[in-house]
C-alpha positions as a printed Julia matrix, in Angstrom:
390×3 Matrix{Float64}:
   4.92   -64.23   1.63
   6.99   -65.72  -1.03
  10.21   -64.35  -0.58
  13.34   -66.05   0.03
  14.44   -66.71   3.82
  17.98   -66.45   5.67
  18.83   -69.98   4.86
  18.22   -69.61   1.06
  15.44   -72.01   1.19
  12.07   -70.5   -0.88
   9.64   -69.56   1.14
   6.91   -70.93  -0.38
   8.55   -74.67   0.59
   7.94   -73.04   4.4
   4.68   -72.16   4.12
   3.29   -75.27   2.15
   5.25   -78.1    3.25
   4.11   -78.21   6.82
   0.32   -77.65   5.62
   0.77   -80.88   3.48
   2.29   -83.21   6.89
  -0.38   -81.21   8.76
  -3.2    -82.59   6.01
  -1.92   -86.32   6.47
  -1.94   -86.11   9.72
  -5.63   -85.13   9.91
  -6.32   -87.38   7.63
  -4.84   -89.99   9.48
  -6.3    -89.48  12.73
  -9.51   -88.94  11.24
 -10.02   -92.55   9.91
  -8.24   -94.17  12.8
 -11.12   -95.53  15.41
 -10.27   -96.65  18.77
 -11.04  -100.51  17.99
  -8.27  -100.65  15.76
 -10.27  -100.09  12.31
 -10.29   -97.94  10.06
 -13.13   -95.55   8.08
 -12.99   -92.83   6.17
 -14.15   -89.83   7.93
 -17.63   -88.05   6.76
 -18.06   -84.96   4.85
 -18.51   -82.34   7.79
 -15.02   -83.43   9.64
 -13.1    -83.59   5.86
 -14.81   -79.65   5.75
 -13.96   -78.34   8.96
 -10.38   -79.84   9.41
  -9.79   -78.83   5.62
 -10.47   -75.56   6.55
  -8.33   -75.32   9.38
  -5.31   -76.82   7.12
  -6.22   -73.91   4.76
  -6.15   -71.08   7.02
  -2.67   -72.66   8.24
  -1.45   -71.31   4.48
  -2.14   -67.25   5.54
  -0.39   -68.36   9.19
   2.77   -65.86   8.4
   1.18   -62.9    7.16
  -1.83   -63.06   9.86
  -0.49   -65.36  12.71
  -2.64   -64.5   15.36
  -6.69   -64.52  13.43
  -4.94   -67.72  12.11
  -4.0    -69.37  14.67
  -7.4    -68.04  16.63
  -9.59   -70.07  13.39
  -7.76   -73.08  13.52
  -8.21   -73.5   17.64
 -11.83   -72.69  17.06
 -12.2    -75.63  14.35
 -10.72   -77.79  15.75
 -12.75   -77.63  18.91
 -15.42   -78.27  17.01
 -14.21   -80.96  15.99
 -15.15   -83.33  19.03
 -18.73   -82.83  18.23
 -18.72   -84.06  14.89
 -19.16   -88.25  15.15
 -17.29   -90.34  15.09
 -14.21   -88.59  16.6
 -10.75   -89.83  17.7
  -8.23   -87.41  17.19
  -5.55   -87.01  19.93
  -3.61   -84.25  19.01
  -4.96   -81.38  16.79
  -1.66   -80.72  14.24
  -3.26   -77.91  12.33
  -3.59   -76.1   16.3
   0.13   -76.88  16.86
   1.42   -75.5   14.04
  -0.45   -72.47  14.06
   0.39   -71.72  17.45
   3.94   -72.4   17.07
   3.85   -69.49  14.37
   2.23   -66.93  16.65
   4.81   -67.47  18.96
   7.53   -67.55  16.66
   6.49   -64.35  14.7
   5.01   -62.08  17.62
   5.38   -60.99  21.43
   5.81   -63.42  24.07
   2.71   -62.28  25.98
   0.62   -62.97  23.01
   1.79   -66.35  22.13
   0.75   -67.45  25.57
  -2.19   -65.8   26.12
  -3.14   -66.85  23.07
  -2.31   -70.56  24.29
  -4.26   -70.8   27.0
  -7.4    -69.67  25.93
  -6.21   -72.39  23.08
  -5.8    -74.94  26.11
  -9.0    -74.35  27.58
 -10.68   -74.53  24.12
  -9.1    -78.04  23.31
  -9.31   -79.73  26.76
 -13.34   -78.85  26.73
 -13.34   -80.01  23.19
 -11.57   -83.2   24.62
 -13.6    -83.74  27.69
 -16.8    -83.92  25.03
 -16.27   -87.09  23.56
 -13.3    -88.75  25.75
 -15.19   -91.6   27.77
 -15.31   -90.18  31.17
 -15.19   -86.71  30.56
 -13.37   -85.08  32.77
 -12.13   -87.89  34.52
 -10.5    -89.16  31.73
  -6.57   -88.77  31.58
  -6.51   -88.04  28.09
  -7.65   -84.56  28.84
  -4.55   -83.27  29.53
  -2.73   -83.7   26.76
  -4.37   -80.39  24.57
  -2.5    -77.95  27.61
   0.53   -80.58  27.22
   1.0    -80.09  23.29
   0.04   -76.36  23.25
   2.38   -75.52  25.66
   5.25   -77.75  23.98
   4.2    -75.75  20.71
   4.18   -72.17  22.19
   7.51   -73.07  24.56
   9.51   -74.08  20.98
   8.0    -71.05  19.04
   8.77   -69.03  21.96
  12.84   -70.43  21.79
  13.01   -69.88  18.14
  11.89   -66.24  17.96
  14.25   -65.16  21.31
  17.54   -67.54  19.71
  16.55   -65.25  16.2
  16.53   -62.06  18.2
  19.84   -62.86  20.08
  21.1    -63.68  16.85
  20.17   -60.44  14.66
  21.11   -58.69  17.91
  24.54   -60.16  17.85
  24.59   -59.5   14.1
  23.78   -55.24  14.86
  26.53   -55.35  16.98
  29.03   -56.16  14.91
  27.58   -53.92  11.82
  27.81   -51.05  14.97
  31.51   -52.52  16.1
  32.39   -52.47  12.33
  30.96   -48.63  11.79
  32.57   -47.91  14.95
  35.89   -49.01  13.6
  35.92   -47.41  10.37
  34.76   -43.96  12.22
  37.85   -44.1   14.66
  40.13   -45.16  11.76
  38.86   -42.04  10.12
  39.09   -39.92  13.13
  43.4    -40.85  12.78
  43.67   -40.63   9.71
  41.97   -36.7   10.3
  43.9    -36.29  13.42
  47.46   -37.1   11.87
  46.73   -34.99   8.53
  46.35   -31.91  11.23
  49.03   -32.94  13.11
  51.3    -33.22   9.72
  49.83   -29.71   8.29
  50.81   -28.42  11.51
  54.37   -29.64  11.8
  54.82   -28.11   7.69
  53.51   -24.63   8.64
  55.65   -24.55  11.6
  59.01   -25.85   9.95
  58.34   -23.52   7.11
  57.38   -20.83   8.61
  60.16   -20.63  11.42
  62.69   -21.52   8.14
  61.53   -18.97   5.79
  61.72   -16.44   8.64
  65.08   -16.7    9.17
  65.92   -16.53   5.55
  64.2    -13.64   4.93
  66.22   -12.05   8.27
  69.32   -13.45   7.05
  68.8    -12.63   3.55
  68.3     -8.41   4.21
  71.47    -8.63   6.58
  73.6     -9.64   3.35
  71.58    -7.26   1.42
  72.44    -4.59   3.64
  76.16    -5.44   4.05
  76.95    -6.64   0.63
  79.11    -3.59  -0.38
  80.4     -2.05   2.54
  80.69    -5.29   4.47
  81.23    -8.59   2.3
  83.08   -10.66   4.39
  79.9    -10.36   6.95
  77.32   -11.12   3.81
  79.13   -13.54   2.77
  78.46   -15.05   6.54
  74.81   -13.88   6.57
  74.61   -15.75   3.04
  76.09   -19.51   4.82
  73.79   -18.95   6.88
  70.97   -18.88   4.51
  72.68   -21.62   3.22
  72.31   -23.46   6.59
  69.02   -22.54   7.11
  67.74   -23.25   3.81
  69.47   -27.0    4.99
  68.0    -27.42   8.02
  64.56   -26.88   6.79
  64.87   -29.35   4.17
  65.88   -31.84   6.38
  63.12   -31.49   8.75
  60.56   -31.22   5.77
  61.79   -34.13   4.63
  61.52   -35.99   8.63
  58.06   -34.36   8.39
  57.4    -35.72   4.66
  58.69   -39.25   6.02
  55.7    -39.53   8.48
  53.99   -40.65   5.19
  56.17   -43.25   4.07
  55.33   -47.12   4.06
  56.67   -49.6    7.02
  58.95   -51.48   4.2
  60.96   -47.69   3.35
  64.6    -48.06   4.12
  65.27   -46.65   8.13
  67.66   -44.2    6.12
  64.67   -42.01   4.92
  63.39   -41.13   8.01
  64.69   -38.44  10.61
  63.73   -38.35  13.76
  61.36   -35.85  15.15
  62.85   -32.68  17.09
  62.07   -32.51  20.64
  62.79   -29.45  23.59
  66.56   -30.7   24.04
  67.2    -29.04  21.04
  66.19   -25.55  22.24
  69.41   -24.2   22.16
  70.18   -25.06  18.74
  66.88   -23.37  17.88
  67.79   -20.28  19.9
  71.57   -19.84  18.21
  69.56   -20.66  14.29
  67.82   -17.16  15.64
  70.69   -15.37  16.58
  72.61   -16.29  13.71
  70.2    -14.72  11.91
  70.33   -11.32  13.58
  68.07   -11.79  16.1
  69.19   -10.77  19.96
  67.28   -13.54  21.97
  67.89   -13.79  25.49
  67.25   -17.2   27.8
  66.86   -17.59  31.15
  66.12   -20.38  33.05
  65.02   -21.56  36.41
  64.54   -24.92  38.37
  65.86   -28.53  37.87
  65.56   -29.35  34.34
  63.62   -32.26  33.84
  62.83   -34.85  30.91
  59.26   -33.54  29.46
  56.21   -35.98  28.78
  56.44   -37.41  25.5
  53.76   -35.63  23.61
  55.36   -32.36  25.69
  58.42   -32.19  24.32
  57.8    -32.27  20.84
  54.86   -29.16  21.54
  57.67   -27.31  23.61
  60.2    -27.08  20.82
  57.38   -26.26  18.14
  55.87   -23.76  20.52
  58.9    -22.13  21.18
  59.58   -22.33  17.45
  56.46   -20.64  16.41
  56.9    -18.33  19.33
  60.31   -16.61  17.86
  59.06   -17.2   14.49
  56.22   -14.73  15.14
  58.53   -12.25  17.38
  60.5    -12.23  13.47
  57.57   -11.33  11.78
  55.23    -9.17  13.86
  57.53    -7.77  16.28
  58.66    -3.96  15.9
  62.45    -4.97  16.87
  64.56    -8.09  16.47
  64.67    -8.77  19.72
  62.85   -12.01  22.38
  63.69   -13.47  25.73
  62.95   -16.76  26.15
  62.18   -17.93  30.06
  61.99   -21.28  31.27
  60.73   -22.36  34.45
  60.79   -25.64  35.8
  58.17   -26.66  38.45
  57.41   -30.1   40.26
  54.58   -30.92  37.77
  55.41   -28.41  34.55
  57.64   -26.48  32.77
  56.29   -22.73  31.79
  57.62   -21.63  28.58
  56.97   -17.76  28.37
  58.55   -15.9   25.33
  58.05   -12.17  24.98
  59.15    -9.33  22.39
  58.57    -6.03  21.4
  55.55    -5.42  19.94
  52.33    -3.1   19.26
  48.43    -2.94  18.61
  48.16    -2.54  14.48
  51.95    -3.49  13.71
  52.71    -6.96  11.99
  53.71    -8.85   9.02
  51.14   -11.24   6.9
  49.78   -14.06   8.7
  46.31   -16.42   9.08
  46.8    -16.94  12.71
  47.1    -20.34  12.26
  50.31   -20.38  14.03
  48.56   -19.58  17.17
  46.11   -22.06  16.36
  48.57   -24.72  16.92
  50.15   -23.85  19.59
  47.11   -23.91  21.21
  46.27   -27.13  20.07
  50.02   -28.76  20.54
  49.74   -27.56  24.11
  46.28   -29.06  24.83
  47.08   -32.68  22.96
  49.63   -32.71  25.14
  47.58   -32.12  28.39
  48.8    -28.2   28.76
  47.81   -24.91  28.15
  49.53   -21.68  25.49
  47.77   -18.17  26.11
  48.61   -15.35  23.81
  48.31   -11.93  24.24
  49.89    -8.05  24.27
  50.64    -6.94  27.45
  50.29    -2.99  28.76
  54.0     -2.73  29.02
  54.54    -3.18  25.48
  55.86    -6.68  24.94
  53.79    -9.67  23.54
  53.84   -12.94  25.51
  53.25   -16.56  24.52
  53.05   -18.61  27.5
  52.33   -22.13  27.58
  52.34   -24.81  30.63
  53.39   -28.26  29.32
  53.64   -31.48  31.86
  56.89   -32.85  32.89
  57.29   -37.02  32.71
  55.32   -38.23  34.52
  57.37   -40.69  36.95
  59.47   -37.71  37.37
  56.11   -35.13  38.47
  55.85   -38.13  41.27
  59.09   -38.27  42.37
  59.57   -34.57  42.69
């Protein structure tokens, strides 16, 4: 009852104040007689309106039994002689709480069995009765009193409302920014295993040909070894583009690479045969520009395609087949393989190709075909304008 409200203002400076302009206001009226004099009022209306002004003080933790006393008391009021009160404060006030603090179909149910209360208590001592004018103004006041109440508690509704909202908008916010900063950190991991996986590969492949030729063939180890050397390059260059995803907007331009996309296939493809590896490409259909999230899950497909023909296949050996439709490039590579025979993996390579192909609005199947060869086929979407065109 005492506790502080939104505006910072004590409570208590709510709940009293208006009880004490109420009380003065009785008072007032009370004394004031129609012929212009004035007489202090007698001990039975001092009783019943200070009882009404006291119940007003329990008005916001039991709105409606107050407001229900006061009404009551103050049509009581009438009877008591002499009487000349015109408007009944402590009723206003009471009822203006109601509505303020509960439904609408209370506060104006509860005014106008309030109305009919007042205007009979009216009609008792008005001259006239019923006839007189003044009768009226109980359904006038009431209604003023339940109308503002009524204003107050729907503006402080709209207002938390509004309030919710932007606690929800703000939650909302923070969730998606979360959701990005998730998204990217799989995106990154999965650009890492990829580069390092498809690098180390061809190491390791390049690494046992100079093994193998070192004494009866140097001049071709000393190759295989550049091209270690090479390799070993090229993947710290895209671990660094990779690394330089996390960088701030104010790094120099000079520390960041740009990301590899499907144009440089063939390069891939010769890194692979440089390496010892006897990978054939074939191709069919216009070549066409792929979507922009395509064409960076082409290359890394096709990356982690060879990549796992290296290290699970049972010869050194892929074919790479491109085929160009109106609306997609299919991107099937295939190599030797067989049930129970592969290197050391967590599968997580397949993993992202399946999810590269899907962000991108495609499709990557895996699987170990009857004939003997393992296939890794994935639909990705051409540009878009040119899917239209074609």
């Amino acid at each position: 009852m005492w506790a502080r409200e939104d505006t910072g203002v004590p409570r208590w400076w709510h709940v009293v104040l208006p009880v004490v302009i109420v009380t003065l206001v009785g008072v007032f009226q009370l004394s004031y007689r129609d012929a212009g004099g004035w007489n202090p009022p007698n001990s039975w209306q001092i009783f019943v309106y200070a009882s009404a002004c006291l119940a007003l003080l329990l008005r916001y933790r039991h709105p409606v039994a107050v407001a229900s006393v006061t009404v009551v008391l103050s049509a009581t009021v009438p009877v008591i002689h002499p009487h000349t009160v015109i408007v009944d404060a402590p009723s206003i006030l009471a009822l203006y709480t109601v509505a303020r603090h509960t439904d609408r179909r209370t506060a104006w149910t509860l005014g106008a069995a309030a109305a009919v209360l007042l205007t009979a208590g009216s009609a008792w001592w008005l001259p006239g009765h019923l006839a007189n004018i003044r009768n009226i103004l109980p359904a006038n006041y009431i209604g003023i009193a339940v109308a503002v109440g009524d204003s107050v508690r729907a503006n402080r509704a709209l207002l938390h409302q509004a309030r919710e909202k932007a606690r929800e908008a703000e939650r909302t916010r923070e969730e998606e920014a979360r959701r990005r900063v998730r998204d990217e950190r799989i995106r990154i991991a999965r650009d890492l295993h990829d580069v390092v996986a498809h690098h180390i590969t061809l190491v390791n492949a390049q690494a046992g040909v100079a093994h193998h030729l070192l004494d009866r063939q140097p001049e071709q180890a000393r190759q295989a070894l550049a091209g270690i050397k090479e390799t070993s390059r090229a993947a710290l260059d895209e671990l660094r583009a990779t690394v330089g995803l996390l960088r701030q907007d104010d790094d120099p331009p000079q520390s960041r690479q740009p990301t590899p996309g499907f144009a440089q296939a063939g390069a891939l493809v010769d890194s692979f045969v440089s390496a010892g590896f006897d990978v054939g490409l074939t191709s069919s259909g216009a070549a066409r520009p792929l979507a922009g999230p395509s064409d960076l899950a082409a290359y890394r497909i096709l990356q982690e395609a060879l990549t796992n023909a290296g290290k699970h296949g049972t010869q050194h050996r892929a074919h790479v087949d491109l085929a160009y439709t109106r609306n997609h490039l299919e991107l099937t590579v295939t190599n030797p393989a067989r049930a129970g025979h592969g290197g050391a993996g967590t599968g997580h390579g397949l993993i992202g190709m399946r999810e590269r192909a899907v962000s991108s609005g495609g499709s990557c199947t895996a699987q170990l075909r009857s004939d003997g060869l393992y296939e890794v086929r994935a639909v990705l979407p051409l540009r878009t304008s040119d899917a239209t065109a074609g």
